[in-house]
């Protein structure tokens, strides 16, 4: 028989074995963590969407299913430890297997989403609802009939603070939203509905109004003008004036004529009243039966006659102080006007204007 193993040796063997097992366990755990957190095998990019309200843990599960990360369980604990997951932003991302975990987290935190497939279009200043509908239909952005129909749909008023100020009892409006579709260059997703397009324009008007000087609403109240009346004046200015420097001055003429209870006699309003606008109005056109004919109707028309620019809106709120009551186009190519305080002065200006075109 061999010599009996001493208790000390047995104890040492047990301790060594336990330490070895523990080292293997720690090493195995370390390898598990290292392997689970290292980049997944490289592969082609994957389109990945995070819906609004999705928890970072569900995002981790989705990332693992798409092969973008190796181990969702470890990724969850990593973002929890680094306190990053709470900042993930909703949207559609392009992520590629092989990206490092910190690069993935940084992209989700920054909202570096894929730009949607979009279409750009421009609404010129002074366009009417029908002109907007024609242009967008020609460019394939909207269905014309649907656009015109929705421009008269009162349910759309709720989408805009400005549109909510359109009088509900005004039965003479040619188009309910006339003047409230802000002229601007837009970029929208290609699958946007006609309603999406109109609501986007309404929101743009709200946004532009936020840029006006503080207290502009009080200025309107002091003048006794409603918001809708201001937008109507702005549209008249837009269709009458080309040169920015004259906008506030023409606004002052409109204010003076309203204060003196004079008919506005604005040609642009007659053009809007006609079934087909003309390059040059005739005397008979000035007698057209329409609430928009400011030669026949006292005061402002029922509503805007076009979409006014920011400059015209500002001019409508802040007219220039003047004694002028009349203006006429110079007809010299400058697109400016001659102004007069009296009717006789206005007649002289008309003669001068006609001389610029050889007396036409």
PDB file of N, CA and C in Angstrom, residues 174 267-276 285 288-294 305:
ATOM      1  N   UNK A 174     -65.553  82.337 -51.621  1.00  0.00           N
ATOM      2  CA  UNK A 174     -65.430  81.490 -52.806  1.00  0.00           C
ATOM      3  C   UNK A 174     -64.745  80.177 -52.454  1.00  0.00           C
ATOM      4  N   UNK A 267     -58.652  96.622 -58.657  1.00  0.00           N
ATOM      5  CA  UNK A 267     -58.819  95.789 -59.848  1.00  0.00           C
ATOM      6  C   UNK A 267     -58.616  94.303 -59.554  1.00  0.00           C
ATOM      7  N   UNK A 268     -57.664  93.984 -58.662  1.00  0.00           N
ATOM      8  CA  UNK A 268     -57.370  92.576 -58.377  1.00  0.00           C
ATOM      9  C   UNK A 268     -58.586  91.845 -57.822  1.00  0.00           C
ATOM     10  N   UNK A 269     -59.435  92.564 -57.084  1.00  0.00           N
ATOM     11  CA  UNK A 269     -60.634  91.922 -56.541  1.00  0.00           C
ATOM     12  C   UNK A 269     -61.631  91.615 -57.651  1.00  0.00           C
ATOM     13  N   UNK A 270     -61.687  92.466 -58.666  1.00  0.00           N
ATOM     14  CA  UNK A 270     -62.565  92.219 -59.815  1.00  0.00           C
ATOM     15  C   UNK A 270     -62.050  91.005 -60.595  1.00  0.00           C
ATOM     16  N   UNK A 271     -60.742  90.926 -60.778  1.00  0.00           N
ATOM     17  CA  UNK A 271     -60.155  89.777 -61.465  1.00  0.00           C
ATOM     18  C   UNK A 271     -60.538  88.480 -60.754  1.00  0.00           C
ATOM     19  N   UNK A 272     -60.523  88.506 -59.436  1.00  0.00           N
ATOM     20  CA  UNK A 272     -60.881  87.310 -58.659  1.00  0.00           C
ATOM     21  C   UNK A 272     -62.355  86.970 -58.847  1.00  0.00           C
ATOM     22  N   UNK A 273     -63.173  88.001 -59.024  1.00  0.00           N
ATOM     23  CA  UNK A 273     -64.614  87.777 -59.176  1.00  0.00           C
ATOM     24  C   UNK A 273     -64.976  87.213 -60.551  1.00  0.00           C
ATOM     25  N   UNK A 274     -64.127  87.475 -61.548  1.00  0.00           N
ATOM     26  CA  UNK A 274     -64.414  86.996 -62.901  1.00  0.00           C
ATOM     27  C   UNK A 274     -64.191  85.493 -63.003  1.00  0.00           C
ATOM     28  N   UNK A 275     -64.978  84.868 -63.856  1.00  0.00           N
ATOM     29  CA  UNK A 275     -64.825  83.420 -64.056  1.00  0.00           C
ATOM     30  C   UNK A 275     -63.460  83.110 -64.640  1.00  0.00           C
ATOM     31  N   UNK A 276     -63.003  83.964 -65.561  1.00  0.00           N
ATOM     32  CA  UNK A 276     -61.672  83.830 -66.148  1.00  0.00           C
ATOM     33  C   UNK A 276     -60.963  85.175 -66.055  1.00  0.00           C
ATOM     34  N   UNK A 285     -66.477  94.927 -67.012  1.00  0.00           N
ATOM     35  CA  UNK A 285     -66.011  93.994 -65.986  1.00  0.00           C
ATOM     36  C   UNK A 285     -66.180  94.578 -64.586  1.00  0.00           C
ATOM     37  N   UNK A 288     -69.373  93.552 -62.649  1.00  0.00           N
ATOM     38  CA  UNK A 288     -69.688  92.155 -62.384  1.00  0.00           C
ATOM     39  C   UNK A 288     -70.345  92.031 -61.007  1.00  0.00           C
ATOM     40  N   UNK A 289     -71.396  91.224 -60.955  1.00  0.00           N
ATOM     41  CA  UNK A 289     -72.157  91.045 -59.707  1.00  0.00           C
ATOM     42  C   UNK A 289     -71.452  90.016 -58.832  1.00  0.00           C
ATOM     43  N   UNK A 290     -70.710  90.502 -57.860  1.00  0.00           N
ATOM     44  CA  UNK A 290     -69.958  89.615 -56.978  1.00  0.00           C
ATOM     45  C   UNK A 290     -69.632  90.335 -55.682  1.00  0.00           C
ATOM     46  N   UNK A 291     -69.681  89.619 -54.545  1.00  0.00           N
ATOM     47  CA  UNK A 291     -69.285  90.248 -53.283  1.00  0.00           C
ATOM     48  C   UNK A 291     -67.803  90.599 -53.247  1.00  0.00           C
ATOM     49  N   UNK A 292     -67.048  90.108 -54.243  1.00  0.00           N
ATOM     50  CA  UNK A 292     -65.619  90.407 -54.310  1.00  0.00           C
ATOM     51  C   UNK A 292     -65.335  91.640 -55.170  1.00  0.00           C
ATOM     52  N   UNK A 293     -66.351  92.184 -55.815  1.00  0.00           N
ATOM     53  CA  UNK A 293     -66.161  93.349 -56.674  1.00  0.00           C
ATOM     54  C   UNK A 293     -66.148  94.612 -55.822  1.00  0.00           C
ATOM     55  N   UNK A 294     -64.947  95.102 -55.520  1.00  0.00           N
ATOM     56  CA  UNK A 294     -64.832  96.261 -54.629  1.00  0.00           C
ATOM     57  C   UNK A 294     -65.148  97.576 -55.321  1.00  0.00           C
ATOM     58  N   UNK A 305     -58.253  87.084 -51.497  1.00  0.00           N
ATOM     59  CA  UNK A 305     -58.392  86.750 -52.915  1.00  0.00           C
ATOM     60  C   UNK A 305     -57.172  85.971 -53.420  1.00  0.00           C
TER      61      UNK A 305
END
